Amino acid sequence: GYLRGLLCSMSNETSPAILMHKMSEAVISDQLLQQTLLTCCVLRLEESSLSLCSAGHPGALVITTEGDLQRVENDGMLPGLIPDIEYADTHINLREGERLAIFTDGLYESLTPPLTSESAKALITKQLINTKELSIKEASDAVFDCFDHYVMQQPTADATLLLIEPNT
């Protein structure tokens, strides 16, 4: 309901950063939402590019055609923590053969010891690289198969992964 109300109140303002700012202000002004911890990622897909604004999530990763990872610097503050916080859009142009991975920190923080946070990140990012030639569904399934293998108990946080690639 909040997102619908925010979107309706925005008229023609479609920037992810503007939407994130409005969401943060809505959290600050609502007594119930002030009691919650909210993270958010707003993505606007355009014909040949996308705009991203993130608050409380790890930086997205671009998986290049060469199999390298490029971290997208767009780490915003959690919505609702500070009044009048400004967020910034990051514009990304994906080339054919590249893929963008947007995910929550639960994807590596829920993995069971003896994996450290750093070794869990390395394991998940290796899977992202190793699956870059697979379809998005197959790659996502493979990453979550790896995740499920190393989570021996109930995950301690949500684990969300969104893979995006140019439509060719």
mmCIF file of C-alpha atoms in Angstrom:
data_model
loop_
_atom_site.group_PDB
_atom_site.id
_atom_site.type_symbol
_atom_site.label_atom_id
_atom_site.label_comp_id
_atom_site.label_asym_id
_atom_site.label_seq_id
_atom_site.Cartn_x
_atom_site.Cartn_y
_atom_site.Cartn_z
ATOM 1 C CA GLY A 1 0.000 0.000 0.000
ATOM 2 C CA TYR A 2 2.824 2.425 0.808
ATOM 3 C CA LEU A 3 4.549 1.849 -2.494
ATOM 4 C CA ARG A 4 1.324 2.364 -4.406
ATOM 5 C CA GLY A 5 0.637 5.580 -2.505
ATOM 6 C CA LEU A 6 4.188 6.810 -3.040
ATOM 7 C CA LEU A 7 4.067 6.041 -6.737
ATOM 8 C CA CYS A 8 0.711 7.771 -7.146
ATOM 9 C CA SER A 9 1.982 10.861 -5.328
ATOM 10 C CA MET A 10 5.077 11.165 -7.488
ATOM 11 C CA SER A 11 3.341 12.256 -10.689
ATOM 12 C CA ASN A 12 6.054 12.204 -13.371
ATOM 13 C CA GLU A 13 9.052 11.849 -11.046
ATOM 14 C CA THR A 14 10.403 8.411 -11.858
ATOM 15 C CA SER A 15 13.943 8.507 -10.521
ATOM 16 C CA PRO A 16 14.758 5.598 -8.176
ATOM 17 C CA ALA A 17 16.552 8.050 -5.855
ATOM 18 C CA ILE A 18 13.456 10.246 -5.595
ATOM 19 C CA LEU A 19 11.288 7.230 -4.833
ATOM 20 C CA MET A 20 13.793 6.075 -2.191
ATOM 21 C CA HIS A 21 13.794 9.531 -0.597
ATOM 22 C CA LYS A 22 9.990 9.572 -0.480
ATOM 23 C CA MET A 23 9.971 6.091 1.032
ATOM 24 C CA SER A 24 12.466 7.165 3.694
ATOM 25 C CA GLU A 25 10.344 10.196 4.565
ATOM 26 C CA ALA A 26 7.226 7.980 4.737
ATOM 27 C CA VAL A 27 8.989 5.669 7.203
ATOM 28 C CA ILE A 28 10.016 8.621 9.381
ATOM 29 C CA SER A 29 6.476 9.983 9.481
ATOM 30 C CA ASP A 30 4.746 6.670 10.305
ATOM 31 C CA GLN A 31 4.795 5.446 13.934
ATOM 32 C CA LEU A 32 4.493 1.774 12.974
ATOM 33 C CA LEU A 33 7.180 1.874 10.290
ATOM 34 C CA GLN A 34 9.511 3.736 12.668
ATOM 35 C CA GLN A 35 9.637 0.497 14.668
ATOM 36 C CA THR A 36 10.811 -1.608 11.717
ATOM 37 C CA LEU A 37 14.086 -2.067 9.930
ATOM 38 C CA LEU A 38 13.584 -1.584 6.216
ATOM 39 C CA THR A 39 15.926 -2.196 3.318
ATOM 40 C CA CYS A 40 15.068 -1.441 -0.262
ATOM 41 C CA CYS A 41 16.397 -1.510 -3.779
ATOM 42 C CA VAL A 42 14.668 0.520 -6.503
ATOM 43 C CA LEU A 43 15.433 -0.316 -10.094
ATOM 44 C CA ARG A 44 14.226 1.415 -13.232
ATOM 45 C CA LEU A 45 14.672 -0.540 -16.433
ATOM 46 C CA GLU A 46 15.065 1.440 -19.610
ATOM 47 C CA GLU A 47 15.606 0.322 -23.164
ATOM 48 C CA SER A 48 19.379 -0.026 -23.116
ATOM 49 C CA SER A 49 20.243 0.851 -19.528
ATOM 50 C CA LEU A 50 18.983 0.840 -15.986
ATOM 51 C CA SER A 51 19.011 3.116 -12.970
ATOM 52 C CA LEU A 52 19.528 1.732 -9.487
ATOM 53 C CA CYS A 53 19.204 3.137 -5.986
ATOM 54 C CA SER A 54 19.925 0.898 -3.007
ATOM 55 C CA ALA A 55 19.433 1.391 0.718
ATOM 56 C CA GLY A 56 20.701 -1.189 3.173
ATOM 57 C CA HIS A 57 21.825 -3.761 0.585
ATOM 58 C CA PRO A 58 25.276 -4.838 -0.563
ATOM 59 C CA GLY A 59 26.495 -3.266 -3.780
ATOM 60 C CA ALA A 60 25.252 -4.972 -6.913
ATOM 61 C CA LEU A 61 27.721 -6.833 -9.101
ATOM 62 C CA VAL A 62 28.205 -6.665 -12.854
ATOM 63 C CA ILE A 63 29.417 -10.002 -14.212
ATOM 64 C CA THR A 64 31.421 -9.034 -17.291
ATOM 65 C CA THR A 65 31.790 -11.007 -20.511
ATOM 66 C CA GLU A 66 35.343 -11.826 -19.392
ATOM 67 C CA GLY A 67 34.044 -13.379 -16.161
ATOM 68 C CA ASP A 68 35.193 -10.563 -13.903
ATOM 69 C CA LEU A 69 33.071 -8.902 -11.235
ATOM 70 C CA GLN A 70 32.647 -5.150 -11.021
ATOM 71 C CA ARG A 71 31.035 -3.871 -7.839
ATOM 72 C CA VAL A 72 28.407 -1.188 -8.331
ATOM 73 C CA GLU A 73 28.915 1.490 -5.688
ATOM 74 C CA ASN A 74 25.421 2.436 -4.563
ATOM 75 C CA ASP A 75 25.116 1.777 -0.845
ATOM 76 C CA GLY A 76 22.524 4.105 0.631
ATOM 77 C CA MET A 77 21.501 4.477 4.261
ATOM 78 C CA LEU A 78 18.540 2.474 5.532
ATOM 79 C CA PRO A 79 15.284 4.307 4.788
ATOM 80 C CA GLY A 80 13.885 6.221 7.745
ATOM 81 C CA LEU A 81 17.027 6.551 9.859
ATOM 82 C CA ILE A 82 17.776 10.200 9.118
ATOM 83 C CA PRO A 83 15.351 12.891 7.956
ATOM 84 C CA ASP A 84 15.938 14.518 4.569
ATOM 85 C CA ILE A 85 18.531 11.977 3.483
ATOM 86 C CA GLU A 86 19.520 12.242 -0.151
ATOM 87 C CA TYR A 87 19.950 9.145 -2.284
ATOM 88 C CA ALA A 88 21.745 8.880 -5.604
ATOM 89 C CA ASP A 89 20.938 6.980 -8.757
ATOM 90 C CA THR A 90 23.557 4.826 -10.371
ATOM 91 C CA HIS A 91 23.188 4.377 -14.115
ATOM 92 C CA ILE A 92 24.344 1.097 -15.618
ATOM 93 C CA ASN A 93 24.649 0.116 -19.269
ATOM 94 C CA LEU A 94 24.907 -3.631 -19.632
ATOM 95 C CA ARG A 95 26.580 -4.915 -22.767
ATOM 96 C CA GLU A 96 25.571 -8.118 -24.494
ATOM 97 C CA GLY A 97 26.933 -11.031 -22.456
ATOM 98 C CA GLU A 98 27.027 -9.080 -19.190
ATOM 99 C CA ARG A 99 24.745 -9.720 -16.256
ATOM 100 C CA LEU A 100 23.809 -7.679 -13.186
ATOM 101 C CA ALA A 101 23.365 -9.412 -9.825
ATOM 102 C CA ILE A 102 21.366 -7.584 -7.149
ATOM 103 C CA PHE A 103 21.040 -9.421 -3.838
ATOM 104 C CA THR A 104 20.383 -9.114 -0.143
ATOM 105 C CA ASP A 105 23.140 -9.691 2.406
ATOM 106 C CA GLY A 106 21.314 -12.817 3.605
ATOM 107 C CA LEU A 107 22.691 -14.592 0.545
ATOM 108 C CA TYR A 108 26.045 -14.889 2.303
ATOM 109 C CA GLU A 109 25.333 -14.005 5.927
ATOM 110 C CA SER A 110 23.032 -17.010 6.427
ATOM 111 C CA LEU A 111 25.675 -19.532 5.470
ATOM 112 C CA THR A 112 26.683 -21.871 8.264
ATOM 113 C CA PRO A 113 30.078 -21.842 9.996
ATOM 114 C CA PRO A 114 32.883 -22.711 9.444
ATOM 115 C CA LEU A 115 32.325 -20.312 6.527
ATOM 116 C CA THR A 116 33.206 -16.761 7.432
ATOM 117 C CA SER A 117 31.353 -13.864 5.848
ATOM 118 C CA GLU A 118 34.290 -13.321 3.492
ATOM 119 C CA SER A 119 34.533 -16.975 2.439
ATOM 120 C CA ALA A 120 30.764 -17.083 1.954
ATOM 121 C CA LYS A 121 30.962 -14.004 -0.292
ATOM 122 C CA ALA A 122 33.746 -15.662 -2.265
ATOM 123 C CA LEU A 123 31.716 -18.857 -2.648
ATOM 124 C CA ILE A 124 28.596 -17.050 -3.880
ATOM 125 C CA THR A 125 30.503 -14.733 -6.231
ATOM 126 C CA LYS A 126 32.366 -17.728 -7.671
ATOM 127 C CA GLN A 127 28.983 -19.332 -8.406
ATOM 128 C CA LEU A 128 27.815 -16.139 -10.108
ATOM 129 C CA ILE A 129 30.890 -16.190 -12.345
ATOM 130 C CA ASN A 130 30.718 -19.947 -13.012
ATOM 131 C CA THR A 131 27.076 -19.715 -14.103
ATOM 132 C CA LYS A 132 27.359 -16.684 -16.383
ATOM 133 C CA GLU A 133 26.878 -18.806 -19.520
ATOM 134 C CA LEU A 134 23.698 -20.413 -18.176
ATOM 135 C CA SER A 135 20.217 -18.987 -18.541
ATOM 136 C CA ILE A 136 19.151 -16.663 -15.751
ATOM 137 C CA LYS A 137 16.859 -19.334 -14.275
ATOM 138 C CA GLU A 138 19.572 -21.998 -14.369
ATOM 139 C CA ALA A 139 22.140 -19.597 -12.903
ATOM 140 C CA SER A 140 19.787 -18.524 -10.121
ATOM 141 C CA ASP A 141 18.950 -22.163 -9.341
ATOM 142 C CA ALA A 142 22.653 -23.046 -9.210
ATOM 143 C CA VAL A 143 23.453 -20.172 -6.840
ATOM 144 C CA PHE A 144 20.592 -21.181 -4.537
ATOM 145 C CA ASP A 145 21.599 -24.864 -4.718
ATOM 146 C CA CYS A 146 25.010 -23.753 -3.435
ATOM 147 C CA PHE A 147 23.326 -21.581 -0.802
ATOM 148 C CA ASP A 148 21.048 -24.455 0.319
ATOM 149 C CA HIS A 149 24.055 -26.781 0.560
ATOM 150 C CA TYR A 150 25.787 -24.490 3.058
ATOM 151 C CA VAL A 151 22.751 -23.448 5.111
ATOM 152 C CA MET A 152 22.406 -26.257 7.634
ATOM 153 C CA GLN A 153 19.663 -24.560 9.621
ATOM 154 C CA GLN A 154 16.922 -22.007 9.094
ATOM 155 C CA PRO A 155 18.458 -18.998 7.298
ATOM 156 C CA THR A 156 19.052 -16.093 9.684
ATOM 157 C CA ALA A 157 18.089 -13.490 7.068
ATOM 158 C CA ASP A 158 16.177 -13.321 3.828
ATOM 159 C CA ALA A 159 18.151 -14.345 0.773
ATOM 160 C CA THR A 160 17.102 -12.686 -2.451
ATOM 161 C CA LEU A 161 18.896 -12.692 -5.782
ATOM 162 C CA LEU A 162 17.863 -10.814 -8.921
ATOM 163 C CA LEU A 163 19.797 -11.436 -12.128
ATOM 164 C CA ILE A 164 19.350 -9.063 -15.062
ATOM 165 C CA GLU A 165 20.842 -9.196 -18.526
ATOM 166 C CA PRO A 166 20.198 -7.359 -21.797
ATOM 167 C CA ASN A 167 17.503 -8.823 -23.985
ATOM 168 C CA THR A 168 19.253 -9.853 -27.177
#
